[in-house]
């Protein structure tokens, strides 16, 4: 008589139905043929390169968060970046072709598969750099971004660049003007702490060809022009595809040319090409050249396409002058999120500066400038409001420079979008802004500065 063989069935299997056993077996077979160590590759959606004299930015946009490691290699100078968990596809293959010969910092880029699941980028450099690499979470129309910012070891000095770009005629005018005592005053020795508001130098100043009062200016007047947005941050986009960043740069460049042609006046641009400048750096650039005025140029959008007209804003001490003004300010202040700022390197000094709103004289001068400009642009376009508006725009928070923000028109309005894209309208806007600036200085001529202060 045969004995029954011992039960070799696992207790867990005894409790499972036939269907459950089939499912478990299928799952086991899947594990056997599919290595669990190979996760799905991250897909690269886009690559972009933004060259500029200030710095060059490379942006890699992925469907998921990008993992990377990097190192600087010497002799010759190279930046090596390994991208993990991705494969070398057609998007990455296009990256080398995006490098321009005119790029100040990048000679060329080589990209290829380094090992399974790792793509290596080798950035051959024209000079020594200080790289900043950081990731950004999805925002707006962007997915996950890896940003490679290549800064020069010797930071670009906006004041030196301004002096070098000044025309010989302007430089000569500054040198031959009646110069006061070269001993710097307290405010000139500490330009970051305080600036005395402008006062008239002559009791009966002469008038110019336009009939405007022209004070006797004993030094070069410097005006900081701030074209809104740029680079990764396109700003508002019109229905026909017009980009705010393109419009603002074009108008600012036209205005700069006009200012530079004026005797004893010169302009600097916070950006002179299509690249991103954080809001805080825009303010700092203006302060570093000891600008007499700061004019930020925009062409924004609103939630309603019928919104139209030009506006001029100053900083608000209390709150926005309207719901629309608050909405616009919040939208503009989000520029750092869209453009992509490395929060670990945020300027601590600026954080203190933005809270220093005690210089009421600066706000009063900002209001005078805004009224002069508003009166001029009202001659070329409908005004959104007939009064100067107020809101908490970050770029208007320099405590020692009269500052305004000009909304040249609403790019979200189809009719005004056509105007903004028209070169003739851009010229008219630049002319109107210049007339407003000249009217302001006709009544509020700047105080004299010593040569020493101008070169600090």
XYZ file of C-alpha atoms in Angstrom:
456
model
C 0.000 0.000 0.000
C 1.443 3.244 -1.071
C 1.769 6.128 1.311
C 0.444 9.519 0.319
C 3.366 11.823 -0.588
C 3.957 14.758 1.669
C 2.146 18.007 0.771
C 4.621 20.100 -1.202
C 2.170 22.937 -1.887
C 2.964 26.307 -0.288
C 0.246 27.391 2.189
C -0.136 30.654 0.282
C -0.838 28.771 -2.947
C -3.444 26.583 -1.211
C -5.471 29.686 -0.417
C -5.339 31.031 -3.953
C -7.851 30.331 -6.680
C -6.831 29.017 -10.083
C -7.333 32.491 -11.619
C -5.145 34.073 -8.961
C -2.468 31.481 -9.647
C -2.517 32.338 -13.330
C -2.162 36.050 -12.577
C 0.733 35.421 -10.210
C 2.461 33.267 -12.774
C 2.091 35.944 -15.432
C 3.538 38.568 -13.161
C 6.472 36.289 -12.358
C 7.194 35.762 -16.048
C 7.128 39.552 -16.593
C 9.727 40.012 -13.868
C 11.915 37.364 -15.435
C 11.980 39.009 -18.868
C 11.883 42.712 -17.803
C 14.837 43.880 -15.677
C 13.429 46.041 -12.886
C 16.641 48.056 -12.779
C 15.862 49.780 -16.075
C 13.368 52.570 -15.347
C 11.601 54.497 -18.102
C 13.859 57.095 -19.723
C 13.174 60.778 -19.138
C 12.227 62.418 -22.402
C 13.916 65.700 -23.398
C 11.289 68.084 -24.757
C 13.439 71.024 -25.874
C 16.885 72.579 -25.702
C 17.495 76.343 -25.858
C 20.577 78.560 -25.822
C 20.529 82.271 -24.866
C 23.906 83.968 -25.511
C 24.595 87.433 -24.093
C 27.524 89.542 -22.954
C 26.363 89.219 -19.341
C 26.226 85.417 -19.477
C 25.109 82.521 -21.672
C 22.250 80.289 -20.595
C 21.575 76.736 -21.780
C 18.180 75.272 -20.905
C 17.235 71.602 -21.134
C 13.520 70.935 -20.693
C 12.338 67.457 -19.745
C 9.056 65.665 -19.232
C 10.318 64.680 -15.776
C 12.873 66.041 -13.349
C 16.390 65.808 -14.796
C 19.236 64.251 -12.827
C 22.745 65.475 -13.566
C 26.321 65.806 -12.411
C 28.925 68.273 -13.647
C 32.590 69.194 -13.480
C 34.966 71.815 -14.879
C 37.945 70.474 -16.851
C 41.022 72.631 -17.467
C 43.474 72.951 -20.373
C 41.447 73.602 -22.404
C 38.490 75.017 -20.471
C 35.474 72.703 -20.616
C 32.245 72.156 -18.712
C 31.228 68.483 -18.626
C 27.632 67.602 -17.731
C 26.313 64.046 -17.416
C 22.559 63.637 -17.799
C 21.276 60.496 -16.117
C 18.305 58.354 -17.082
C 17.960 59.666 -20.628
C 18.910 58.513 -24.084
C 20.598 60.463 -26.864
C 17.710 61.498 -29.114
C 17.102 63.945 -31.958
C 16.382 66.824 -29.544
C 19.768 66.513 -27.876
C 21.400 66.002 -31.261
C 20.202 69.489 -32.239
C 21.988 71.198 -29.319
C 25.413 71.686 -31.006
C 23.779 73.458 -33.964
C 22.304 76.097 -31.624
C 25.702 77.562 -30.695
C 26.503 80.807 -32.509
C 29.998 81.876 -33.501
C 29.272 85.187 -31.733
C 28.596 83.497 -28.378
C 30.984 85.220 -25.925
C 31.611 82.109 -23.833
C 30.873 78.895 -25.775
C 33.123 77.673 -28.569
C 31.120 74.505 -29.309
C 29.146 71.720 -27.663
C 29.675 68.004 -28.112
C 26.926 65.623 -27.038
C 26.673 61.849 -27.114
C 25.864 58.624 -25.285
C 28.506 58.122 -22.613
C 27.183 54.828 -21.238
C 23.762 53.145 -21.015
C 21.239 55.654 -19.680
C 23.761 58.521 -19.520
C 24.256 61.322 -22.043
C 27.349 63.493 -21.738
C 27.518 67.144 -22.789
C 30.948 68.680 -23.245
C 30.841 72.481 -23.489
C 34.099 73.774 -24.941
C 34.652 77.314 -23.659
C 36.275 80.434 -25.056
C 37.264 81.667 -21.601
C 37.182 80.715 -17.940
C 33.682 80.761 -16.474
C 31.796 80.474 -13.190
C 28.960 78.036 -13.958
C 25.687 77.877 -12.054
C 23.590 74.756 -12.650
C 20.151 74.382 -11.109
C 16.768 72.786 -11.750
C 13.370 74.432 -11.958
C 9.934 72.867 -11.368
C 7.234 73.149 -14.047
C 5.730 76.627 -14.366
C 3.628 78.308 -17.048
C 4.133 76.491 -20.347
C 7.419 74.927 -19.245
C 8.066 71.436 -17.936
C 10.993 70.458 -15.729
C 14.064 72.531 -16.605
C 17.778 72.128 -16.047
C 19.521 75.489 -16.391
C 23.225 75.954 -17.138
C 24.245 79.576 -16.581
C 27.786 80.347 -17.747
C 29.008 83.559 -16.098
C 32.393 85.142 -16.802
C 34.912 85.000 -13.966
C 35.255 88.775 -14.260
C 31.716 90.113 -13.940
C 30.609 92.594 -16.584
C 30.640 96.095 -15.049
C 27.577 98.009 -16.332
C 29.176 101.398 -15.606
C 32.379 100.537 -17.485
C 30.341 99.118 -20.357
C 28.278 102.300 -20.444
C 31.365 104.502 -20.576
C 32.919 102.384 -23.328
C 29.738 102.502 -25.406
C 29.285 106.261 -25.000
C 29.902 108.175 -28.189
C 32.996 110.420 -28.372
C 30.707 113.430 -28.633
C 28.893 112.508 -25.428
C 32.133 111.803 -23.602
C 33.552 115.143 -24.718
C 30.412 116.923 -23.552
C 30.778 115.338 -20.127
C 34.423 116.314 -19.864
C 34.103 119.905 -21.010
C 30.999 120.793 -19.011
C 31.357 123.111 -16.052
C 32.598 120.775 -13.355
C 32.007 121.441 -9.657
C 34.418 120.716 -6.837
C 35.656 117.139 -7.173
C 35.458 116.488 -3.442
C 32.619 113.966 -3.104
C 29.724 114.771 -0.823
C 28.471 112.286 1.751
C 25.743 111.008 -0.581
C 28.294 110.627 -3.371
C 30.660 108.704 -1.112
C 27.778 106.396 -0.203
C 25.694 106.153 -3.379
C 23.989 102.970 -2.175
C 22.545 104.663 0.908
C 20.970 107.875 -0.286
C 20.538 110.234 -3.186
C 19.420 113.836 -2.794
C 16.341 114.630 -4.902
C 16.937 116.899 -7.915
C 16.667 120.685 -7.505
C 17.004 123.508 -10.013
C 20.480 124.874 -10.636
C 19.477 128.178 -12.256
C 16.712 130.653 -11.553
C 16.039 131.404 -15.209
C 17.161 128.467 -17.354
C 17.098 128.863 -21.162
C 14.688 127.097 -23.512
C 15.491 124.720 -26.371
C 14.105 124.405 -29.908
C 10.970 122.632 -28.674
C 10.164 125.506 -26.340
C 10.983 123.345 -23.307
C 12.857 124.830 -20.394
C 16.449 123.625 -20.557
C 18.480 123.791 -17.343
C 22.213 124.232 -17.294
C 23.451 120.670 -16.833
C 26.967 120.307 -15.487
C 27.259 116.562 -15.929
C 26.036 113.629 -17.978
C 22.494 112.485 -17.203
C 22.168 108.683 -17.119
C 18.847 106.990 -17.803
C 18.341 103.265 -17.219
C 15.977 101.689 -19.742
C 14.526 98.344 -18.765
C 13.012 96.258 -21.608
C 10.667 93.863 -19.827
C 11.108 90.083 -19.942
C 13.570 88.306 -22.268
C 15.124 84.901 -22.874
C 13.173 82.135 -21.168
C 10.530 84.687 -20.190
C 8.617 85.801 -23.321
C 6.218 87.995 -21.371
C 2.708 88.320 -22.745
C 1.927 86.814 -26.140
C -0.552 88.404 -28.548
C -3.149 86.477 -30.470
C -1.064 86.817 -33.649
C 2.027 85.537 -31.853
C 3.718 88.865 -31.083
C 5.996 88.508 -28.054
C 6.139 91.209 -25.416
C 9.887 90.691 -24.932
C 10.526 91.558 -28.603
C 8.358 94.681 -28.538
C 9.870 96.047 -25.336
C 13.446 95.556 -26.554
C 12.723 97.243 -29.875
C 11.119 100.291 -28.244
C 13.897 100.523 -25.653
C 16.602 100.392 -28.325
C 14.861 103.147 -30.302
C 14.549 105.278 -27.180
C 18.196 104.673 -26.276
C 19.328 105.917 -29.694
C 17.320 109.099 -29.212
C 18.607 109.690 -25.693
C 22.212 109.136 -26.763
C 21.780 111.822 -29.427
C 20.779 114.376 -26.793
C 23.549 116.589 -25.369
C 24.592 115.579 -21.861
C 22.332 112.502 -21.865
C 23.048 108.813 -22.210
C 21.062 105.623 -21.730
C 21.905 102.125 -20.566
C 19.834 99.016 -21.216
C 19.305 96.417 -18.518
C 19.336 93.948 -21.417
C 20.470 94.674 -24.965
C 19.546 91.308 -26.478
C 17.157 88.405 -25.990
C 18.231 87.047 -22.612
C 16.704 86.814 -19.167
C 17.573 89.308 -16.420
C 16.127 88.721 -12.916
C 14.090 91.595 -11.513
C 16.601 92.296 -8.768
C 19.509 92.492 -11.195
C 17.612 95.049 -13.281
C 17.406 97.323 -10.251
C 21.030 96.692 -9.299
C 22.276 97.498 -12.797
C 20.560 100.870 -12.666
C 22.012 101.628 -9.242
C 25.529 100.586 -10.249
C 25.586 103.168 -13.048
C 24.081 105.738 -10.646
C 21.134 106.243 -12.973
C 19.118 109.429 -12.645
C 15.947 107.727 -13.880
C 14.693 104.159 -14.324
C 12.124 103.513 -17.073
C 10.747 99.975 -17.387
C 8.993 99.269 -20.702
C 6.214 96.701 -21.093
C 3.326 95.665 -23.346
C 1.195 93.509 -21.164
C -1.920 91.383 -21.488
C -5.119 91.247 -19.508
C -7.748 88.578 -18.971
C -10.178 90.529 -21.170
C -9.080 91.090 -24.786
C -11.029 94.355 -24.989
C -8.699 95.983 -22.439
C -6.787 98.721 -24.247
C -4.707 101.844 -23.788
C -1.343 102.933 -22.444
C -0.543 103.379 -18.758
C 2.233 104.683 -16.534
C 2.831 103.173 -13.086
C 4.821 104.187 -10.053
C 5.498 102.204 -6.900
C 2.670 102.101 -4.395
C 3.330 102.676 -0.705
C -0.105 101.431 0.311
C -1.556 99.158 -2.341
C -2.522 98.973 -5.989
C -4.631 101.810 -7.352
C -7.006 99.334 -9.034
C -7.726 95.625 -9.300
C -6.222 95.589 -12.783
C -3.060 97.314 -11.528
C -2.647 94.694 -8.803
C -3.190 91.892 -11.324
C -0.592 93.338 -13.686
C 1.950 93.830 -10.894
C 1.524 90.263 -9.664
C 1.948 89.003 -13.218
C 5.104 91.040 -13.803
C 6.560 90.069 -10.438
C 6.208 86.401 -11.434
C 8.796 87.010 -14.163
C 11.560 85.441 -12.065
C 9.575 82.193 -11.875
C 9.039 82.052 -15.633
C 12.512 83.220 -16.609
C 14.182 80.960 -14.082
C 16.169 82.405 -11.183
C 18.623 80.509 -9.022
C 17.110 81.138 -5.598
C 20.320 80.075 -3.847
C 22.150 83.107 -5.234
C 19.457 85.714 -4.664
C 20.984 89.082 -3.786
C 20.615 89.552 -0.035
C 21.348 93.271 -0.351
C 18.413 93.665 -2.710
C 16.091 91.998 -0.217
C 16.906 94.794 2.216
C 16.647 97.445 -0.488
C 13.151 96.386 -1.534
C 11.870 97.075 1.962
C 13.397 100.538 2.152
C 10.583 102.766 0.953
C 11.299 105.660 3.281
C 12.703 107.922 0.560
C 9.444 109.747 -0.069
C 11.307 112.314 -2.171
C 12.125 109.576 -4.692
C 8.466 108.571 -4.915
C 7.454 112.197 -5.432
C 9.949 112.522 -8.276
C 8.686 109.250 -9.736
C 5.194 110.710 -9.778
C 6.425 113.895 -11.507
C 8.185 111.820 -14.160
C 5.145 109.577 -14.622
C 2.835 112.561 -15.150
C 5.185 114.062 -17.747
C 5.418 110.786 -19.660
C 1.687 110.052 -19.408
C 0.879 113.425 -20.918
C 3.063 112.651 -23.947
C 2.012 109.075 -24.694
C -1.616 110.174 -24.461
C -1.028 112.007 -27.749
C -0.214 108.783 -29.651
C -2.529 106.235 -28.030
C -5.650 105.995 -25.920
C -4.882 106.079 -22.209
C -6.105 103.150 -20.142
C -6.572 105.662 -17.323
C -6.078 109.412 -17.352
C -4.056 109.352 -14.137
C -0.809 107.791 -12.982
C -1.457 104.354 -11.507
C 0.234 102.696 -8.554
C 1.164 99.092 -7.813
C 3.877 97.031 -6.129
C 6.091 96.310 -9.158
C 9.411 94.843 -7.995
C 11.454 96.712 -10.619
C 10.266 100.059 -9.241
C 11.653 99.465 -5.752
C 15.032 101.178 -6.015
C 14.854 103.610 -3.094
C 17.136 106.228 -4.635
C 16.142 106.394 -8.326
C 12.890 107.921 -9.622
C 11.291 104.942 -11.374
C 8.310 104.371 -13.637
C 6.839 101.424 -15.539
C 5.228 102.160 -18.898
C 2.623 99.845 -20.389
C 2.910 100.903 -24.028
C -0.348 99.121 -24.996
C -2.189 95.852 -24.367
C -0.718 93.108 -26.526
C -3.795 90.998 -25.693
C -5.944 93.444 -27.656
C -5.763 92.467 -31.377
C -5.851 96.088 -32.559
C -3.165 97.204 -30.148
C -1.050 94.140 -30.940
C -0.879 95.382 -34.532
C 0.288 98.775 -33.278
C 2.951 97.264 -31.068
C 4.358 95.221 -33.954
C 4.457 98.291 -36.197
C 7.834 100.070 -36.370
C 6.167 103.446 -36.958
C 4.227 103.097 -33.698
C 7.375 102.008 -31.880
C 9.114 105.148 -33.147
C 6.209 107.313 -31.990
C 6.291 105.690 -28.564
C 10.053 106.258 -28.264
C 9.589 109.906 -29.282
C 6.811 110.387 -26.728
C 8.862 108.811 -23.940
C 11.807 111.083 -24.753
C 9.585 114.185 -24.710
C 8.231 113.152 -21.316
C 11.730 112.587 -19.932
C 12.911 115.972 -21.221
C 9.879 117.713 -19.718
C 10.667 116.144 -16.372
C 14.279 117.322 -16.435
C 13.201 120.772 -17.628
C 11.451 121.256 -14.291
C 13.650 118.975 -12.181
C 17.260 119.313 -13.338
C 19.685 116.909 -11.678
C 22.168 117.922 -9.050
C 25.794 118.137 -10.101
C 27.998 115.147 -9.430
C 31.736 115.150 -9.065
C 33.844 113.354 -11.649
C 34.969 111.026 -8.909
C 31.404 109.993 -8.133
C 30.632 109.393 -11.800
C 33.518 106.960 -12.150
C 32.945 105.014 -8.943
